[in-house]
């Protein structure tokens, strides 16, 4: 028998994992919109965010500095990746930057593994309780109460910036017609770097959220994100911000609910792709994509 | 002013030593058939296509190696072939992009007011997505978008394309008003008759080469032009 309590529990747990997917997918969706390339190295930026926060936290003990590190270091990493991987490759067929991006991701992972060790590192932030709490018969991990709202607020802020500010409108214009936007005065490289910086900050924060939720970080924590964020932007519709949020949450919940009720007939990862395939059959452009 | 311009797409030569000159407040037309290189010329002047040889001088400044957004700031306005509006932005957002290089809010507001006064129909549709406009309205918006920044030279690529004759007349009436107000224009057209009506000077481009430079009166008398471009 399915009780309401366990269903809600799975829901919350799915939303939490889904938030991390969503936060990483946001950067991917921004970059895809602009450059029409799958920015796989973004998953590396996410790992960098986790480790930057970890280093800042163990050396200073300050949560604020950890958050700052999870934002600033990935932003710089993202801009560097844009500068060396993508901007020189604008005129090349899109599979070339894609391959470079995959290579960069593996390089980042191995670099981090070599510097910090292959094993996960415990990363507990004091003040965030790790013991599950009970709210009306529903057991929750306190981290869910941080991870989900932070992601939703971040998405909302991003969406507002994208639809209301001059820079956001310029980004949209570049997405819709790069050549004409430039001819009207939009400094393309600058806007691309700003988008990379913002997407990378979100990925870095997601890396920190991962640590908050799981209490550890690992050089390979980006593996799952690397392809799940892809599933998310396909689910949500390429280039859509709201789609990345909803896609991430839907994927997290679907995985959680399917694995708990169907068990592990299939690995959790396989459920992600089943959800994706089912959705694409019904709505090929994704949840929030534009049908061309 | 454009000097000895050569442009290649890979190995294909699209422009072969093209030189044109546009004086202050002058309207210059470049006409030619499909594939003659008209769009290539205008794109190279705007900077979205690179010249492999030659120079582009704008107000005594060599802009050949400047990116398009710098050229926009210097005063080049671009009306692309086929309008190329931002379909998922509103009419007003399209105009705001046209004024991207304007730094103050007040000035932008003022400029938007001015183009709305020029094209009142756009004001009524300011909140509408650009993709929902009719062909004529879309062309109006493409022109208005380029005018927001008060360009010193307006580059127009086939504004008559795909429009009904009455709408073409309406668009050309606007263009001629612009010209009367002192706007310098480089107009690229297949509609030779219309182009000759407003131009001070006309060039004929054939497969990447200029074959004629003339005043509209001379062009109208030229038997080759009559035969090949005016169907007489
Ligand atoms: N991006 C491109 N890559 C390769 N070849 C191109 C490209 N753009 C244009 N060309 C070629 O360059 C030549 C000139 O094209 P262009 O678009 O300038 O002609 P046009 O005079 O504007 O034609 P139309 O009247 O059809 O607009 C054509 O042969 C065209 O095939
Ligand atoms: Mg053309």
Coordinates of C-alpha atoms and ligand atoms in Angstrom, one line a residue:
Chain A
X1 CA 0.0 0.0 0.0
X2 CA 1.3 3.4 -0.9
X3 CA 0.9 5.8 2.0
X4 CA 0.6 9.5 1.5
X5 CA 3.6 10.0 3.9
X6 CA 6.0 7.9 1.9
X7 CA 4.8 9.4 -1.4
X8 CA 5.5 13.0 -0.1
X9 CA 8.8 11.8 1.2
X10 CA 9.8 10.5 -2.2
X11 CA 8.5 13.7 -3.7
X12 CA 10.7 15.9 -1.5
X13 CA 13.6 13.7 -2.0
X14 CA 13.1 13.7 -5.8
X15 CA 12.7 17.5 -5.8
X16 CA 16.0 17.8 -3.9
X17 CA 18.0 15.7 -6.3
X18 CA 16.1 17.3 -9.2
X19 CA 17.1 20.8 -7.9
X20 CA 20.8 19.9 -8.3
X21 CA 20.1 18.6 -11.8
X22 CA 18.2 21.8 -12.6
X23 CA 20.8 24.1 -11.2
X24 CA 23.5 22.5 -13.4
X25 CA 21.2 22.3 -16.4
X26 CA 20.6 26.1 -16.3
X27 CA 24.1 26.9 -17.4
X28 CA 24.0 24.3 -20.0
X29 CA 20.8 25.7 -21.4
X30 CA 22.2 29.2 -21.6
X31 CA 25.3 28.0 -23.4
X32 CA 23.4 25.8 -25.8
X33 CA 21.1 28.7 -26.7
X34 CA 24.0 30.9 -27.6
X35 CA 26.6 28.7 -29.1
X36 CA 24.5 25.6 -30.1
X37 CA 27.0 23.4 -28.4
X38 CA 26.6 20.9 -25.5
X39 CA 28.9 22.3 -22.9
X40 CA 29.9 19.0 -21.2
X41 CA 32.8 20.6 -19.4
X42 CA 30.1 22.4 -17.4
X43 CA 29.9 19.3 -15.2
X44 CA 33.6 19.9 -14.5
X45 CA 32.8 23.4 -13.4
X46 CA 30.3 21.9 -11.0
X47 CA 33.0 19.8 -9.5
X48 CA 35.3 22.8 -9.3
X49 CA 32.5 24.6 -7.4
X50 CA 32.2 21.7 -4.9
X51 CA 36.0 21.7 -4.3
X52 CA 36.3 25.5 -4.2
X53 CA 33.7 25.6 -1.5
X54 CA 35.3 22.8 0.4
X55 CA 38.7 24.4 0.4
X56 CA 37.3 27.7 1.5
X57 CA 35.3 26.1 4.2
X58 CA 38.0 23.9 5.7
X59 CA 40.5 26.7 5.7
X60 CA 38.3 29.5 7.1
X61 CA 35.3 27.8 8.6
X62 CA 33.1 30.5 7.1
X63 CA 29.9 29.5 5.2
X64 CA 29.8 32.9 3.5
X65 CA 33.3 32.4 2.1
X66 CA 32.4 28.9 1.0
X67 CA 29.4 30.3 -0.9
X68 CA 31.6 33.0 -2.4
X69 CA 34.2 30.5 -3.5
X70 CA 31.5 28.3 -5.0
X71 CA 30.5 31.3 -7.1
X72 CA 33.7 33.1 -8.0
X73 CA 36.0 30.2 -8.8
X74 CA 33.5 28.5 -11.2
X75 CA 32.7 31.8 -12.8
X76 CA 36.4 32.2 -13.7
X77 CA 36.7 28.6 -14.8
X78 CA 33.6 29.1 -17.0
X79 CA 35.0 32.2 -18.7
X80 CA 38.3 30.5 -19.3
X81 CA 36.6 27.5 -20.9
X82 CA 34.6 29.8 -23.1
X83 CA 37.7 31.7 -24.1
X84 CA 39.8 28.7 -25.0
X85 CA 37.3 26.1 -26.0
X86 CA 34.4 27.8 -27.7
X87 CA 35.1 31.3 -28.9
X88 CA 37.9 30.3 -31.2
X89 CA 35.7 27.5 -32.6
X90 CA 32.6 29.6 -33.5
X91 CA 33.0 28.9 -37.2
X92 CA 33.8 25.2 -36.8
X93 CA 31.3 22.4 -37.2
X94 CA 29.6 21.9 -33.8
X95 CA 31.1 18.5 -33.1
X96 CA 34.5 20.0 -32.7
X97 CA 33.8 22.1 -29.7
X98 CA 31.7 19.2 -28.4
X99 CA 34.7 16.9 -28.4
X100 CA 36.9 19.5 -26.9
X101 CA 34.4 20.0 -24.2
X102 CA 34.3 16.3 -23.3
X103 CA 38.1 16.3 -23.2
X104 CA 38.1 19.3 -21.0
X105 CA 35.6 17.7 -18.6
X106 CA 37.7 14.5 -18.3
X107 CA 40.8 16.6 -17.8
X108 CA 39.2 18.6 -15.0
X109 CA 38.0 15.5 -13.2
X110 CA 41.4 13.8 -13.4
X111 CA 43.2 17.0 -12.3
X112 CA 41.0 17.3 -9.3
X113 CA 41.4 13.5 -8.5
X114 CA 45.2 13.9 -8.8
X115 CA 45.3 16.9 -6.6
X116 CA 42.7 16.0 -3.9
X117 CA 42.6 12.2 -4.2
X118 CA 40.2 9.9 -5.9
X119 CA 38.1 9.3 -2.8
X120 CA 35.2 11.3 -1.7
X121 CA 35.9 13.9 0.9
X122 CA 33.5 14.4 3.8
X123 CA 32.2 18.0 3.7
X124 CA 29.8 18.8 6.6
X125 CA 28.8 22.4 7.2
X126 CA 28.2 23.1 10.8
X127 CA 24.8 24.4 11.7
X128 CA 23.0 22.4 9.1
X129 CA 21.6 19.4 10.9
X130 CA 22.1 16.1 9.2
X131 CA 19.6 14.1 11.2
X132 CA 16.3 13.7 9.5
X133 CA 13.5 15.7 11.0
X134 CA 9.8 14.7 11.3
X135 CA 7.1 17.0 10.1
X136 CA 3.6 15.5 10.5
X137 CA 4.8 11.9 9.9
X138 CA 7.0 12.9 7.0
X139 CA 10.7 12.4 7.5
X140 CA 12.8 15.0 5.7
X141 CA 16.5 15.7 5.4
X142 CA 17.0 19.3 6.5
X143 CA 19.2 19.9 3.5
X144 CA 16.1 19.6 1.3
X145 CA 14.8 22.8 2.9
X146 CA 17.9 24.6 1.6
X147 CA 18.5 22.9 -1.7
X148 CA 15.0 23.2 -3.2
X149 CA 14.3 26.9 -2.3
X150 CA 17.7 28.0 -3.3
X151 CA 17.4 26.5 -6.7
X152 CA 13.9 27.8 -7.3
X153 CA 14.9 31.3 -6.2
X154 CA 18.0 31.2 -8.4
X155 CA 16.0 30.2 -11.4
X156 CA 13.5 32.9 -10.8
X157 CA 16.2 35.5 -10.5
X158 CA 17.8 34.2 -13.7
X159 CA 14.5 34.2 -15.6
X160 CA 13.8 37.8 -14.5
X161 CA 17.2 39.0 -15.5
X162 CA 16.9 37.2 -18.8
X163 CA 13.5 38.7 -19.7
X164 CA 13.8 42.2 -18.2
X165 CA 17.3 43.5 -18.3
X166 CA 19.1 45.0 -21.3
X167 CA 21.7 42.3 -21.0
X168 CA 19.1 39.6 -20.8
X169 CA 17.4 40.9 -23.9
X170 CA 20.7 41.1 -25.7
X171 CA 21.3 37.5 -24.8
X172 CA 18.0 36.5 -26.2
X173 CA 18.7 38.4 -29.4
X174 CA 22.0 36.6 -29.8
X175 CA 20.2 33.3 -29.4
X176 CA 17.7 34.2 -32.0
X177 CA 20.0 35.8 -34.6
X178 CA 23.6 36.2 -33.7
X179 CA 24.6 38.0 -36.8
X180 CA 22.0 40.7 -36.7
X181 CA 22.3 41.2 -32.9
X182 CA 26.0 41.9 -33.4
X183 CA 25.2 44.3 -36.3
X184 CA 22.9 46.2 -34.0
X185 CA 25.7 46.8 -31.5
X186 CA 25.6 43.8 -29.2
X187 CA 29.2 43.0 -28.2
X188 CA 28.9 39.3 -28.6
X189 CA 32.0 38.0 -26.8
X190 CA 31.2 40.1 -23.8
X191 CA 27.6 38.8 -23.5
X192 CA 28.8 35.2 -24.1
X193 CA 31.3 35.6 -21.2
X194 CA 28.6 37.0 -18.9
X195 CA 26.3 34.0 -19.7
X196 CA 29.1 31.6 -19.0
X197 CA 29.9 33.3 -15.7
X198 CA 26.3 33.2 -14.6
X199 CA 25.8 29.6 -15.7
X200 CA 29.0 28.6 -14.0
X201 CA 28.1 30.3 -10.8
X202 CA 24.9 28.3 -10.8
X203 CA 26.8 25.1 -11.4
X204 CA 29.3 26.0 -8.6
X205 CA 26.4 26.6 -6.2
X206 CA 24.9 23.3 -7.3
X207 CA 28.2 21.7 -6.4
X208 CA 27.9 23.2 -2.9
X209 CA 24.3 22.1 -2.7
X210 CA 25.4 18.6 -3.5
X211 CA 27.8 18.7 -0.6
X212 CA 25.1 20.1 1.7
X213 CA 22.8 17.3 0.7
X214 CA 25.2 14.3 0.7
X215 CA 27.8 15.5 3.2
X216 CA 30.6 14.8 0.8
X217 CA 32.2 15.7 -2.5
X218 CA 34.0 13.6 -5.0
X219 CA 36.1 14.2 -8.1
X220 CA 33.6 12.1 -10.0
X221 CA 30.4 13.8 -8.8
X222 CA 30.2 15.4 -12.2
X223 CA 29.7 12.2 -14.1
X224 CA 26.1 11.8 -13.4
X225 CA 25.4 15.5 -13.9
X226 CA 27.2 15.5 -17.2
X227 CA 24.5 13.4 -18.8
X228 CA 21.6 14.1 -16.6
X229 CA 21.9 17.8 -17.2
X230 CA 21.6 16.9 -20.9
X231 CA 18.5 14.9 -20.2
X232 CA 17.1 17.9 -18.4
X233 CA 17.6 20.4 -21.1
X234 CA 16.1 18.0 -23.7
X235 CA 13.2 17.4 -21.3
X236 CA 12.7 21.1 -20.6
X237 CA 13.3 22.2 -24.2
X238 CA 16.7 23.5 -25.4
X239 CA 17.5 27.0 -24.3
X240 CA 14.5 27.4 -22.0
X241 CA 15.3 28.6 -18.4
X242 CA 12.0 27.6 -16.9
X243 CA 12.2 24.3 -18.8
X244 CA 15.6 23.5 -17.2
X245 CA 14.0 24.0 -13.7
X246 CA 10.9 22.0 -14.4
X247 CA 12.8 19.4 -16.4
X248 CA 15.3 18.9 -13.5
X249 CA 12.5 18.6 -10.9
X250 CA 10.4 16.3 -13.0
X251 CA 13.5 14.1 -13.7
X252 CA 14.4 14.0 -10.0
X253 CA 10.9 13.1 -8.9
X254 CA 10.3 10.6 -11.6
X255 CA 13.6 8.7 -10.8
X256 CA 12.8 8.7 -7.1
X257 CA 9.2 7.5 -7.5
X258 CA 10.0 5.0 -10.2
X259 CA 12.9 3.4 -8.3
X260 CA 10.9 3.2 -5.0
X261 CA 7.8 1.7 -6.5
X262 CA 9.3 -0.4 -9.3
X263 CA 12.5 -1.2 -7.4
X264 CA 15.7 -1.7 -9.2
X265 CA 14.4 -3.7 -12.1
X266 CA 16.4 -1.1 -14.0
X267 CA 19.1 1.1 -12.7
X268 CA 18.0 4.5 -11.6
X269 CA 19.8 6.0 -14.5
X270 CA 17.8 4.0 -17.0
X271 CA 14.6 5.5 -15.6
X272 CA 15.9 8.9 -16.5
X273 CA 16.1 7.9 -20.1
X274 CA 12.7 6.2 -20.1
X275 CA 11.1 9.4 -18.8
X276 CA 13.0 11.3 -21.6
X277 CA 11.9 9.0 -24.3
X278 CA 8.3 9.0 -23.2
X279 CA 8.2 12.8 -23.1
X280 CA 9.9 13.1 -26.5
X281 CA 7.3 10.9 -28.1
X282 CA 4.5 13.1 -26.7
X283 CA 6.3 16.5 -27.1
X284 CA 9.3 16.4 -29.3
X285 CA 10.3 20.0 -28.6
X286 CA 10.5 19.3 -24.8
X287 CA 8.2 20.8 -22.1
X288 CA 9.0 24.4 -22.8
X289 CA 10.8 24.3 -26.1
X290 CA 9.6 26.1 -29.2
X291 CA 8.3 24.0 -32.0
X292 CA 10.1 25.1 -35.1
Chain B
X1 CA 33.5 54.5 -48.9
X2 CA 34.5 51.1 -50.1
X3 CA 37.7 50.5 -51.8
X4 CA 38.9 47.5 -53.9
X5 CA 36.9 45.0 -51.9
X6 CA 37.4 41.3 -52.4
X7 CA 35.3 38.7 -50.5
X8 CA 35.6 35.0 -50.7
X9 CA 33.3 32.3 -49.2
X10 CA 35.9 29.5 -49.0
X11 CA 37.1 29.3 -52.5
X12 CA 34.1 31.0 -54.1
X13 CA 34.8 34.6 -55.0
X14 CA 31.7 36.7 -54.1
X15 CA 33.1 40.2 -54.6
X16 CA 35.8 41.1 -57.0
X17 CA 37.4 44.5 -56.6
X18 CA 34.3 46.4 -55.8
X19 CA 34.7 50.1 -55.0
X20 CA 31.9 52.4 -54.2
X21 CA 31.6 55.8 -52.6
X22 CA 28.7 57.3 -50.6
X23 CA 28.7 61.0 -49.9
X24 CA 27.1 62.6 -46.9
X25 CA 23.4 62.6 -47.1
X26 CA 23.6 60.7 -50.4
X27 CA 21.4 57.7 -51.4
X28 CA 23.4 55.1 -53.4
X29 CA 21.8 52.1 -54.9
X30 CA 23.5 48.9 -55.9
X31 CA 21.4 46.7 -58.1
X32 CA 21.9 43.3 -59.5
X33 CA 20.3 39.9 -59.9
X34 CA 20.2 37.0 -57.5
X35 CA 23.6 35.9 -56.4
X36 CA 25.3 39.0 -57.8
X37 CA 26.9 39.7 -54.4
X38 CA 24.6 42.5 -53.2
X39 CA 24.1 41.1 -49.7
X40 CA 27.7 40.1 -49.5
X41 CA 28.6 43.8 -50.2
X42 CA 26.3 45.1 -47.5
X43 CA 27.4 42.5 -45.0
X44 CA 31.0 43.2 -45.6
X45 CA 30.4 46.9 -45.0
X46 CA 28.5 46.0 -41.8
X47 CA 31.3 43.7 -40.8
X48 CA 29.4 40.4 -40.4
X49 CA 31.4 39.1 -43.4
X50 CA 35.1 39.7 -43.6
X51 CA 36.9 41.2 -46.5
X52 CA 39.9 39.3 -47.8
X53 CA 41.3 42.3 -49.5
X54 CA 40.4 46.0 -49.7
X55 CA 39.4 48.7 -47.3
X56 CA 36.3 50.1 -45.8
X57 CA 36.6 53.8 -44.8
X58 CA 33.9 55.4 -42.8
X59 CA 34.3 59.1 -42.1
X60 CA 38.0 59.0 -42.8
X61 CA 38.4 56.1 -40.4
X62 CA 39.5 52.7 -41.6
X63 CA 37.0 50.2 -40.1
X64 CA 37.9 47.2 -42.2
X65 CA 39.0 45.2 -39.1
X66 CA 36.4 46.4 -36.6
X67 CA 33.8 44.0 -35.4
X68 CA 30.2 44.7 -36.3
X69 CA 29.2 46.0 -32.9
X70 CA 31.9 48.7 -33.0
X71 CA 30.7 49.7 -36.5
X72 CA 27.2 50.0 -35.2
X73 CA 28.5 52.4 -32.5
X74 CA 30.3 54.5 -35.1
X75 CA 27.0 55.0 -36.9
X76 CA 26.2 52.2 -39.3
X77 CA 22.6 51.0 -39.3
X78 CA 21.7 47.6 -40.8
X79 CA 18.5 46.4 -42.3
X80 CA 19.1 42.8 -43.3
X81 CA 17.6 41.0 -46.2
X82 CA 14.4 39.2 -45.2
X83 CA 14.0 41.5 -42.2
X84 CA 15.5 39.1 -39.7
X85 CA 13.6 40.4 -36.7
X86 CA 14.0 38.7 -33.3
X87 CA 10.9 36.6 -33.6
X88 CA 10.4 35.8 -29.9
X89 CA 11.0 39.3 -28.7
X90 CA 8.3 42.0 -28.7
X91 CA 8.2 44.9 -31.2
X92 CA 9.5 47.2 -28.5
X93 CA 12.3 44.8 -27.4
X94 CA 13.4 44.6 -31.1
X95 CA 13.6 48.4 -31.1
X96 CA 15.5 48.5 -27.8
X97 CA 18.1 46.3 -29.4
X98 CA 18.3 48.7 -32.3
X99 CA 19.2 51.3 -29.6
X100 CA 21.6 49.0 -27.9
X101 CA 24.5 51.4 -28.1
X102 CA 22.5 54.3 -26.6
X103 CA 23.7 54.7 -23.0
X104 CA 21.0 56.6 -21.2
X105 CA 17.4 55.6 -20.6
X106 CA 16.1 59.0 -21.4
X107 CA 17.8 59.1 -24.7
X108 CA 16.5 55.7 -25.6
X109 CA 13.0 56.7 -24.6
X110 CA 13.2 59.7 -26.8
X111 CA 14.5 57.7 -29.8
X112 CA 11.8 55.1 -29.4
X113 CA 9.2 57.9 -29.4
X114 CA 10.7 59.3 -32.5
X115 CA 10.5 56.0 -34.4
X116 CA 7.0 55.4 -33.1
X117 CA 6.0 58.8 -34.5
X118 CA 7.6 57.7 -37.8
X119 CA 5.8 54.4 -37.8
X120 CA 2.6 54.8 -35.7
X121 CA 1.5 51.2 -36.4
X122 CA 4.5 49.9 -34.5
X123 CA 3.4 51.8 -31.4
X124 CA 0.0 50.0 -31.5
X125 CA 1.9 46.7 -31.7
X126 CA 4.7 47.4 -29.2
X127 CA 3.8 44.5 -26.9
X128 CA 3.3 42.0 -29.7
X129 CA 5.9 39.3 -30.6
X130 CA 7.7 40.3 -33.7
X131 CA 6.9 37.0 -35.3
X132 CA 3.2 37.9 -35.4
X133 CA 3.7 40.9 -37.6
X134 CA 2.6 41.0 -41.3
X135 CA 5.3 41.3 -43.9
X136 CA 4.9 45.0 -44.4
X137 CA 4.8 45.7 -40.6
X138 CA 7.9 43.5 -40.2
X139 CA 9.8 45.5 -42.8
X140 CA 8.7 48.7 -41.1
X141 CA 10.0 47.3 -37.8
X142 CA 13.3 46.2 -39.5
X143 CA 13.7 49.8 -40.7
X144 CA 12.7 51.4 -37.4
X145 CA 15.0 49.1 -35.5
X146 CA 17.9 50.4 -37.5
X147 CA 16.8 54.0 -37.1
X148 CA 16.6 54.0 -33.3
X149 CA 20.4 54.5 -33.0
X150 CA 20.3 57.4 -35.5
X151 CA 22.8 55.9 -37.9
X152 CA 24.9 58.1 -40.1
X153 CA 24.7 55.6 -42.9
X154 CA 21.8 53.2 -43.3
X155 CA 22.5 49.9 -45.1
X156 CA 19.4 48.4 -46.6
X157 CA 19.2 45.0 -48.2
X158 CA 16.2 44.5 -50.4
X159 CA 13.5 46.2 -48.4
X160 CA 11.0 45.4 -51.2
X161 CA 11.5 41.7 -51.1
X162 CA 8.4 39.5 -50.8
X163 CA 6.0 42.5 -50.4
X164 CA 2.9 43.3 -52.4
X165 CA 3.3 46.3 -54.7
X166 CA 1.2 48.7 -52.6
X167 CA 3.3 47.8 -49.6
X168 CA 6.5 48.3 -51.6
X169 CA 5.2 51.8 -52.5
X170 CA 4.6 52.5 -48.9
X171 CA 8.0 51.4 -47.8
X172 CA 9.7 53.3 -50.5
X173 CA 7.8 56.4 -49.6
X174 CA 9.3 56.1 -46.1
X175 CA 12.7 55.6 -47.5
X176 CA 12.4 58.6 -49.7
X177 CA 11.3 60.7 -46.7
X178 CA 14.3 59.5 -44.8
X179 CA 16.5 60.5 -47.7
X180 CA 14.8 64.0 -47.9
X181 CA 15.6 64.4 -44.2
X182 CA 19.3 64.0 -45.1
X183 CA 19.8 60.3 -44.2
X184 CA 22.7 58.7 -46.1
X185 CA 21.6 55.4 -47.5
X186 CA 23.2 52.4 -49.2
X187 CA 20.4 50.6 -50.8
X188 CA 20.7 47.2 -52.4
X189 CA 17.8 46.2 -54.6
X190 CA 16.5 43.9 -57.3
X191 CA 13.6 46.3 -57.8
X192 CA 15.7 48.5 -60.1
X193 CA 12.8 50.9 -61.0
X194 CA 12.1 51.7 -57.3
X195 CA 15.8 52.0 -56.5
X196 CA 16.3 54.5 -59.4
X197 CA 13.5 56.6 -58.1
X198 CA 15.3 57.5 -54.9
X199 CA 19.0 57.1 -55.6
X200 CA 21.4 59.9 -56.4
X201 CA 23.8 57.3 -57.9
X202 CA 23.5 53.7 -59.0
X203 CA 26.0 50.9 -59.4
X204 CA 25.2 47.7 -61.2
X205 CA 26.8 44.5 -59.8
X206 CA 27.1 41.4 -61.9
X207 CA 28.6 38.2 -60.4
X208 CA 30.7 40.1 -58.0
X209 CA 31.9 42.8 -60.3
X210 CA 30.7 46.4 -60.8
X211 CA 29.8 46.9 -64.4
X212 CA 28.3 50.3 -64.3
X213 CA 28.3 53.5 -62.2
X214 CA 25.8 56.1 -63.3
X215 CA 23.2 58.7 -62.2
X216 CA 19.6 57.3 -62.3
X217 CA 19.0 59.5 -65.4
X218 CA 22.0 58.0 -67.3
X219 CA 21.0 54.5 -66.2
X220 CA 17.4 54.9 -67.4
X221 CA 18.8 55.9 -70.8
X222 CA 21.4 53.2 -70.9
X223 CA 20.1 50.5 -73.4
X224 CA 21.8 47.7 -71.6
X225 CA 20.1 48.6 -68.3
X226 CA 16.8 49.1 -70.1
X227 CA 17.0 45.7 -71.6
X228 CA 18.5 43.7 -68.8
X229 CA 16.9 45.3 -65.7
X230 CA 13.9 47.2 -66.7
X231 CA 12.5 44.7 -69.2
X232 CA 12.1 47.2 -72.0
Ligands
LIG1 N1 27.6 32.1 -46.4 C1 27.9 31.8 -47.7 N2 28.7 30.7 -48.0 C2 29.0 30.4 -49.2 N3 28.6 31.1 -50.3 C3 27.9 32.1 -50.1 C4 27.5 32.5 -48.8 N4 26.7 33.6 -48.9 C5 26.6 33.9 -50.2 N5 27.3 33.0 -51.0 C6 27.5 33.0 -52.4 O1 28.0 34.3 -52.8 C7 27.3 34.8 -54.0 C8 26.7 36.1 -53.7 O2 25.6 36.0 -52.8 P1 24.8 37.2 -52.2 O3 23.9 36.7 -51.2 O4 25.7 38.3 -51.9 O5 23.9 37.6 -53.5 P2 22.8 38.6 -53.6 O6 23.1 39.5 -54.7 O7 22.5 39.2 -52.3 O8 21.6 37.7 -54.1 P3 20.0 37.8 -53.8 O9 19.5 38.8 -54.7 O10 19.4 36.5 -54.1 O11 19.8 38.2 -52.4 C9 26.3 33.7 -54.4 O12 27.0 32.9 -55.4 C10 26.2 32.9 -53.1 O13 25.9 31.6 -53.4
LIG2 MG1 20.9 39.2 -51.1

